[in-house]
Amino acid sequence: MRSLLGSAAIFTPTLLVCYAISFVVHIGSVSLSTLLPFHVLDLGGSRTQVGLLFSVSTIVSMVLRPTVGAWVDRFGARAVMAPGVIALAVTSVAFHGVTAPEALIVLMIGIGLSNGLISTPASVVAATTGPAGRRSEALGNYYLASSLAIAVAPPLGFGLRAVGGMTLEFVAISVVALALAVLVARLPRATPAPHAVVTRPAMRFLSVRALPVSGALVLATLGHASVYAFLPLYAVSRGRGAALAWFFIVYPLWLIACRAALRGISDRLGHARVAIVAMTLQAVGFAILVLPPTVPGLTLAAVALATGGAVLYPTLVALVVERANRDERGLALGTLSGAWDLGVVIGSALVGVVADRISYGAGFAVGALGTMLGVIALALIESRHVAMASTRARSNAPSVA
């Protein structure tokens, strides 16, 4: 049984602030993302402009994350997060004056900046402040907070829109920015501790040590966007719209349950081993989606995808942070975060083309194949790491006369 002291190690004041930041930032971003497509159409925009809305913010975050990780290593998280809070506050006020969809798309640059400058440093602090033996458990709490926010945010957004329209939603985003300012101010000034002397080149924006795992993550996330973008279209086209409800009820509830129950599993079983199992489960989930949609099939797919998704990213974060040099842990996590975004951007386009030219099932097959390739890549990476560790251990062993 874990001691009270051990439990306290993942509920320190700094970690509690990180969990709160994760919850608040996702409440704001998800509620806004839920309502903005309707706002674009209300302003006379097109479906293409709705797509551009999210492409702009995602691309900005994707480009920014590795650099932000390097800044956290150099200056500390609080100094990096403050401009992100300012960007969110300014953008939330600017939303009130928008009368054209093109202007709304431009303002999404501010949302991308705020997401990159707030979320990545907060996750770095959670990863580096969590105790080494329970790092994935601390990260599990961090991402559990985001999952709870993702579940709450859409109904909250629709409620705000029903009461006060988009004006009230934009005011709510300003309130979110204020709450984040209070939370960021509660972080220690130098968390994690900035390094006065940085051993890596000043202009390096990617962590070499994190690149192999990040490459595996790119492959594993190729099908991620297809679940939201194409599964509803697929089910409705087959006359199975009612069955679709089972997926979108089971998936978020099972994801939250697994994130709560499996938070520290990779601390006990090994990060790489758990990540490989999680990726395999996700590949199985995508493979099930290739089949004609039915209630049992969609329910099983939701369970497989949610179980794997609940532990995969927190586990990979713990893995790259523990294997990174101490002065580039932020850079390593930024590289991994950028890989997630890159996989989503590439996968969205690739699955869309395949679904358009072949079928929806073929699009989900791309997700299954990509994820299995990610499993193989991660297994090879881990095999090489174990072999190198064994070689170093033999070379460092004292000789016997």
Coordinates of C-alpha atoms in Angstrom, one line a residue:
M1 CA 0.0 0.0 0.0
R2 CA 1.4 3.4 -1.0
S3 CA 2.3 5.7 1.9
L4 CA 0.7 9.0 2.5
L5 CA 4.0 10.6 1.7
G6 CA 4.1 8.8 -1.7
S7 CA 0.6 10.0 -2.5
A8 CA 1.6 13.5 -1.6
A9 CA 4.4 13.4 -4.1
I10 CA 2.0 13.6 -7.0
F11 CA -0.2 16.2 -5.3
T12 CA 2.4 18.9 -4.5
P13 CA 1.3 22.5 -4.9
T14 CA 3.2 22.9 -8.2
L15 CA 1.6 19.7 -9.7
L16 CA -1.8 20.8 -8.5
V17 CA -1.4 24.1 -10.3
C18 CA -0.3 22.1 -13.5
Y19 CA -3.4 19.9 -13.2
A20 CA -5.6 23.0 -12.9
I21 CA -3.9 24.7 -15.9
S22 CA -4.6 21.5 -18.0
F23 CA -8.3 21.6 -17.0
V24 CA -8.8 25.3 -17.5
V25 CA -6.9 25.6 -20.9
H26 CA -8.9 22.7 -22.3
I27 CA -12.2 24.0 -21.1
G28 CA -11.5 27.2 -23.0
S29 CA -10.0 25.7 -26.2
V30 CA -12.6 22.9 -26.6
S31 CA -15.6 25.0 -25.9
L32 CA -14.4 27.6 -28.4
S33 CA -13.6 24.9 -31.0
T34 CA -17.1 23.4 -30.5
L35 CA -18.8 26.7 -31.3
L36 CA -16.5 28.4 -33.9
P37 CA -17.6 26.3 -36.9
F38 CA -21.2 27.5 -36.3
H39 CA -19.9 31.1 -36.0
V40 CA -18.0 30.8 -39.3
L41 CA -21.2 29.7 -41.1
D42 CA -23.2 32.4 -39.4
L43 CA -20.8 34.9 -40.8
G44 CA -21.3 33.6 -44.3
G45 CA -18.2 31.3 -44.4
S46 CA -17.8 28.0 -46.1
R47 CA -16.9 24.5 -45.0
T48 CA -13.4 25.0 -46.4
Q49 CA -13.0 28.0 -44.1
V50 CA -14.2 25.9 -41.2
G51 CA -11.3 23.5 -42.0
L52 CA -8.8 26.4 -42.3
L53 CA -9.9 27.6 -38.9
F54 CA -8.4 24.5 -37.2
S55 CA -5.5 24.0 -39.6
V56 CA -4.1 27.5 -38.8
S57 CA -4.1 27.0 -35.0
T58 CA -2.8 23.4 -35.3
I59 CA 0.0 24.4 -37.6
V60 CA 1.1 27.3 -35.4
S61 CA 1.1 25.0 -32.3
M62 CA 3.0 22.3 -34.3
V63 CA 5.8 24.6 -35.4
L64 CA 6.0 26.3 -32.0
R65 CA 6.1 23.4 -29.6
P66 CA 9.7 22.2 -30.0
T67 CA 11.0 25.8 -29.8
V68 CA 8.8 26.4 -26.7
G69 CA 10.3 23.3 -25.1
A70 CA 13.8 24.7 -25.6
W71 CA 12.7 28.1 -24.1
V72 CA 11.4 26.3 -21.0
D73 CA 14.8 24.6 -20.6
R74 CA 16.5 28.0 -20.9
F75 CA 14.2 30.5 -19.2
G76 CA 11.7 28.4 -17.1
A77 CA 8.1 27.6 -17.7
R78 CA 6.5 30.7 -16.0
A79 CA 8.4 33.1 -18.3
V80 CA 7.3 31.3 -21.4
M81 CA 3.6 30.9 -20.3
A82 CA 3.0 34.5 -19.5
P83 CA 3.0 35.7 -23.2
G84 CA 0.7 32.8 -24.0
V85 CA -1.9 34.1 -21.5
I86 CA -1.5 37.6 -22.9
A87 CA -2.1 36.2 -26.4
L88 CA -5.3 34.4 -25.3
A89 CA -6.6 37.5 -23.5
V90 CA -6.0 39.8 -26.5
T91 CA -7.5 37.3 -29.0
S92 CA -10.6 36.8 -26.8
V93 CA -11.2 40.6 -26.9
A94 CA -10.5 40.8 -30.6
F95 CA -13.1 38.2 -31.3
H96 CA -15.8 40.7 -30.4
G97 CA -15.0 42.9 -33.4
V98 CA -14.9 40.1 -36.0
T99 CA -17.5 40.4 -38.8
A100 CA -15.9 38.2 -41.5
P101 CA -14.8 34.6 -41.5
E102 CA -11.4 35.6 -42.9
A103 CA -10.7 37.7 -39.9
L104 CA -11.7 34.9 -37.6
I105 CA -9.2 32.6 -39.3
V106 CA -6.4 35.1 -38.8
L107 CA -7.3 35.4 -35.1
M108 CA -6.8 31.6 -34.8
I109 CA -3.1 32.4 -35.0
G110 CA -3.5 33.9 -31.5
I111 CA -5.2 30.7 -30.3
G112 CA -2.4 28.6 -31.7
L113 CA 0.2 30.8 -30.0
S114 CA -1.6 30.6 -26.7
N115 CA -2.0 26.8 -26.8
G116 CA 1.6 26.3 -27.7
L117 CA 2.9 28.7 -25.1
I118 CA 0.7 27.5 -22.2
S119 CA 0.1 23.7 -22.7
T120 CA 3.7 22.6 -23.6
P121 CA 5.4 24.4 -20.6
A122 CA 2.7 23.1 -18.2
S123 CA 3.3 19.5 -19.4
V124 CA 7.0 20.0 -19.0
V125 CA 6.6 21.1 -15.4
A126 CA 4.3 18.1 -14.7
A127 CA 6.8 15.7 -16.3
T128 CA 9.9 17.1 -14.6
T129 CA 8.3 17.8 -11.2
G130 CA 6.7 14.4 -10.8
P131 CA 8.9 12.0 -8.9
A132 CA 11.0 9.7 -11.1
G133 CA 9.3 6.5 -9.9
R134 CA 5.8 7.9 -10.4
R135 CA 6.3 10.2 -13.3
S136 CA 3.7 8.6 -15.5
E137 CA 1.2 8.7 -12.6
A138 CA 1.7 12.5 -12.3
L139 CA 1.3 12.8 -16.0
G140 CA -1.7 10.6 -15.9
N141 CA -3.3 13.1 -13.5
Y142 CA -2.4 15.9 -15.8
Y143 CA -4.0 14.4 -18.8
L144 CA -7.0 13.1 -16.8
A145 CA -7.7 16.8 -16.0
S146 CA -7.7 17.5 -19.7
S147 CA -10.0 14.6 -20.4
L148 CA -12.5 15.8 -17.8
A149 CA -12.4 19.2 -19.4
I150 CA -12.9 17.8 -22.9
A151 CA -16.0 16.0 -21.6
V152 CA -17.5 19.1 -19.9
A153 CA -16.5 21.8 -22.4
P154 CA -18.9 21.1 -25.4
P155 CA -22.2 21.1 -23.3
L156 CA -20.8 24.2 -21.5
G157 CA -20.1 25.9 -24.8
F158 CA -23.6 25.2 -26.1
G159 CA -25.1 26.4 -22.9
L160 CA -23.3 29.7 -23.1
R161 CA -24.3 30.1 -26.7
A162 CA -27.9 29.5 -25.9
V163 CA -27.9 32.1 -23.1
G164 CA -25.8 34.8 -24.6
G165 CA -24.7 33.8 -28.1
M166 CA -21.0 34.0 -29.1
T167 CA -20.6 37.2 -27.2
L168 CA -20.9 35.4 -23.9
E169 CA -18.6 32.6 -25.2
F170 CA -15.9 35.2 -26.0
V171 CA -16.4 36.7 -22.5
A172 CA -15.9 33.3 -21.1
I173 CA -12.6 32.9 -22.9
S174 CA -11.5 36.2 -21.4
V175 CA -12.4 34.7 -18.0
V176 CA -10.3 31.6 -18.8
A177 CA -7.4 33.9 -19.7
L178 CA -7.7 35.6 -16.3
A179 CA -7.9 32.2 -14.5
L180 CA -4.8 31.1 -16.3
A181 CA -3.0 34.3 -15.3
V182 CA -3.7 33.6 -11.7
L183 CA -2.6 29.9 -12.0
V184 CA 0.6 30.8 -13.9
A185 CA 1.5 33.4 -11.2
R186 CA 1.3 30.6 -8.6
L187 CA 4.0 28.6 -10.3
P188 CA 7.5 29.0 -8.8
R189 CA 9.4 31.6 -10.8
A190 CA 12.0 29.1 -12.0
T191 CA 10.1 25.8 -12.6
P192 CA 11.8 23.8 -14.0
A193 CA 15.1 25.5 -13.1
P194 CA 16.5 27.4 -16.1
H195 CA 20.0 26.4 -17.0
A196 CA 22.6 29.2 -17.0
V197 CA 24.9 27.0 -19.1
V198 CA 23.2 25.1 -21.9
T199 CA 25.4 22.4 -23.4
R200 CA 23.5 22.0 -26.7
P201 CA 23.7 24.4 -29.6
A202 CA 21.6 27.5 -29.1
M203 CA 19.8 27.1 -32.5
R204 CA 18.8 23.4 -32.1
F205 CA 15.0 23.1 -32.2
L206 CA 14.6 19.3 -32.0
S207 CA 15.8 16.8 -29.5
V208 CA 17.9 14.1 -31.2
R209 CA 17.2 11.7 -28.4
A210 CA 13.5 12.2 -28.7
L211 CA 13.3 11.9 -32.5
P212 CA 13.0 8.1 -32.8
V213 CA 10.1 7.9 -30.3
S214 CA 8.6 11.0 -31.9
G215 CA 8.7 9.3 -35.3
A216 CA 6.8 6.3 -33.9
L217 CA 4.2 8.7 -32.5
V218 CA 3.7 10.4 -35.9
L219 CA 2.8 7.0 -37.4
A220 CA 0.5 6.1 -34.5
T221 CA -1.5 9.4 -34.8
L222 CA -2.1 9.2 -38.6
G223 CA -5.6 7.9 -38.0
H224 CA -6.5 10.1 -34.9
A225 CA -8.5 12.8 -36.7
S226 CA -10.4 10.2 -38.8
V227 CA -12.4 9.2 -35.7
Y228 CA -14.0 12.6 -35.5
A229 CA -13.9 13.7 -39.1
F230 CA -15.0 10.5 -40.9
L231 CA -16.6 8.0 -38.5
P232 CA -19.9 10.0 -38.3
L233 CA -20.0 10.3 -42.1
Y234 CA -19.3 6.6 -42.5
A235 CA -21.9 5.4 -40.0
V236 CA -24.6 7.7 -41.4
S237 CA -23.8 6.7 -45.0
R238 CA -24.4 3.0 -44.0
G239 CA -27.7 4.0 -42.2
R240 CA -26.1 3.3 -38.8
G241 CA -26.4 6.7 -37.2
A242 CA -28.0 5.3 -34.1
A243 CA -25.1 2.9 -33.6
L244 CA -22.7 5.9 -33.7
A245 CA -24.1 7.2 -30.5
W246 CA -22.7 4.1 -28.7
F247 CA -19.2 5.0 -29.8
F248 CA -19.3 8.6 -28.7
I249 CA -20.8 7.7 -25.4
V250 CA -18.5 4.8 -24.6
Y251 CA -15.3 6.4 -25.9
P252 CA -15.0 9.5 -23.6
L253 CA -16.4 7.7 -20.5
W254 CA -14.0 4.7 -21.0
L255 CA -11.1 7.1 -21.7
I256 CA -11.7 9.0 -18.4
A257 CA -12.1 5.7 -16.5
C258 CA -8.8 4.3 -17.9
R259 CA -6.9 7.5 -17.3
A260 CA -8.0 7.4 -13.7
A261 CA -7.4 3.6 -13.2
L262 CA -4.2 3.2 -15.2
R263 CA -2.3 6.4 -14.4
G264 CA 0.8 4.8 -12.9
I265 CA 0.8 1.5 -14.8
S266 CA 3.9 2.2 -16.9
D267 CA 5.9 3.2 -13.7
R268 CA 5.4 -0.4 -12.6
L269 CA 5.6 -2.3 -15.9
G270 CA 8.0 -0.1 -17.9
H271 CA 7.2 2.8 -20.2
A272 CA 8.2 1.3 -23.5
R273 CA 6.4 -2.0 -22.8
V274 CA 3.1 -0.2 -21.9
A275 CA 3.4 2.2 -24.9
I276 CA 3.7 -0.8 -27.3
V277 CA 0.6 -2.5 -25.8
A278 CA -1.3 0.8 -26.0
M279 CA -0.4 1.4 -29.6
T280 CA -1.4 -2.2 -30.5
L281 CA -4.8 -1.6 -28.9
Q282 CA -5.3 1.5 -31.0
A283 CA -4.3 -0.4 -34.1
V284 CA -7.0 -3.0 -33.2
G285 CA -9.5 -0.2 -32.7
F286 CA -8.8 1.3 -36.2
A287 CA -9.0 -2.2 -37.7
I288 CA -12.4 -2.8 -36.2
L289 CA -13.6 0.6 -37.7
V290 CA -12.7 -0.8 -41.2
L291 CA -15.6 -3.2 -40.8
P292 CA -19.2 -2.2 -41.4
P293 CA -20.4 -0.2 -38.4
T294 CA -22.5 -2.1 -35.9
V295 CA -23.3 -1.4 -32.2
P296 CA -21.0 -4.3 -31.0
G297 CA -18.2 -3.3 -33.4
L298 CA -18.3 0.4 -32.6
T299 CA -18.5 -0.3 -28.9
L300 CA -15.5 -2.6 -29.1
A301 CA -13.6 -0.1 -31.2
A302 CA -14.3 2.7 -28.7
V303 CA -13.0 0.5 -25.8
A304 CA -9.8 -0.4 -27.7
L305 CA -9.1 3.1 -28.9
A306 CA -9.9 4.7 -25.5
T307 CA -7.8 2.2 -23.5
G308 CA -4.8 2.7 -25.7
G309 CA -5.3 6.4 -25.9
A310 CA -5.6 6.8 -22.2
V311 CA -2.0 5.7 -21.4
L312 CA -0.1 6.1 -24.7
Y313 CA 0.8 9.8 -24.7
P314 CA 1.5 10.2 -21.0
T315 CA 3.7 7.1 -21.1
L316 CA 5.7 8.4 -24.1
V317 CA 6.2 11.7 -22.4
A318 CA 7.6 9.9 -19.3
L319 CA 9.8 7.8 -21.6
V320 CA 11.4 10.7 -23.5
V321 CA 11.8 12.9 -20.5
E322 CA 13.6 10.2 -18.5
R323 CA 15.9 9.5 -21.4
A324 CA 16.7 13.1 -22.2
N325 CA 19.6 15.0 -20.9
R326 CA 18.6 17.1 -17.9
D327 CA 19.1 20.4 -19.7
E328 CA 16.9 19.5 -22.7
R329 CA 13.9 17.8 -21.1
G330 CA 11.7 20.6 -22.3
L331 CA 13.1 20.3 -25.8
A332 CA 12.5 16.6 -25.8
L333 CA 8.8 17.0 -24.7
G334 CA 8.4 19.8 -27.3
T335 CA 9.7 17.5 -30.0
L336 CA 7.2 14.8 -29.0
S337 CA 4.3 17.3 -28.8
G338 CA 5.2 18.6 -32.3
A339 CA 5.2 15.0 -33.5
W340 CA 1.6 14.5 -32.3
D341 CA 0.5 17.6 -34.2
L342 CA 2.5 16.5 -37.3
G343 CA 0.9 13.1 -37.3
V344 CA -2.6 14.6 -37.0
V345 CA -2.0 17.1 -39.9
I346 CA -0.5 14.5 -42.2
G347 CA -3.0 11.9 -41.3
S348 CA -6.0 14.2 -41.8
A349 CA -5.0 14.9 -45.3
L350 CA -3.9 11.4 -46.1
V351 CA -7.1 9.7 -44.7
G352 CA -9.2 12.3 -46.4
V353 CA -7.7 11.5 -49.8
V354 CA -8.0 7.7 -49.3
A355 CA -11.6 8.0 -48.1
D356 CA -12.5 10.2 -51.0
R357 CA -10.9 8.0 -53.7
I358 CA -11.5 4.5 -52.2
S359 CA -13.8 4.3 -49.2
Y360 CA -14.2 5.3 -45.6
G361 CA -13.1 1.8 -44.6
A362 CA -9.8 2.2 -46.5
G363 CA -9.3 5.5 -44.6
F364 CA -9.5 3.7 -41.3
A365 CA -7.2 1.1 -42.6
V366 CA -4.6 3.8 -43.1
G367 CA -4.9 4.5 -39.4
A368 CA -4.6 0.8 -38.5
L369 CA -1.5 0.4 -40.7
G370 CA 0.2 3.5 -39.5
T371 CA -0.3 2.6 -35.9
M372 CA 1.0 -1.0 -36.4
L373 CA 4.1 0.5 -38.1
G374 CA 4.4 2.7 -35.0
V375 CA 4.3 -0.4 -32.9
I376 CA 7.1 -2.0 -34.9
A377 CA 9.2 1.2 -34.9
L378 CA 8.8 1.5 -31.1
A379 CA 9.7 -2.1 -30.5
L380 CA 12.9 -1.7 -32.7
I381 CA 13.8 1.5 -30.8
E382 CA 13.4 -0.2 -27.5
S383 CA 15.4 -3.3 -28.6
R384 CA 18.2 -1.0 -29.7
H385 CA 18.1 0.9 -26.4
V386 CA 18.3 -2.3 -24.3
A387 CA 21.2 -3.5 -26.4
M388 CA 23.1 -0.3 -26.0
A389 CA 22.4 -0.2 -22.3
S390 CA 23.7 -3.8 -22.0
T391 CA 26.8 -2.9 -23.9
R392 CA 27.5 0.1 -21.7
A393 CA 26.9 -2.0 -18.5
R394 CA 29.5 -4.6 -19.7
S395 CA 32.0 -1.9 -20.6
N396 CA 31.6 -0.2 -17.3
A397 CA 31.8 -3.4 -15.3
P398 CA 35.0 -3.8 -13.2
S399 CA 37.5 -6.3 -14.6
V400 CA 38.2 -9.4 -12.6
A401 CA 41.9 -10.3 -12.1

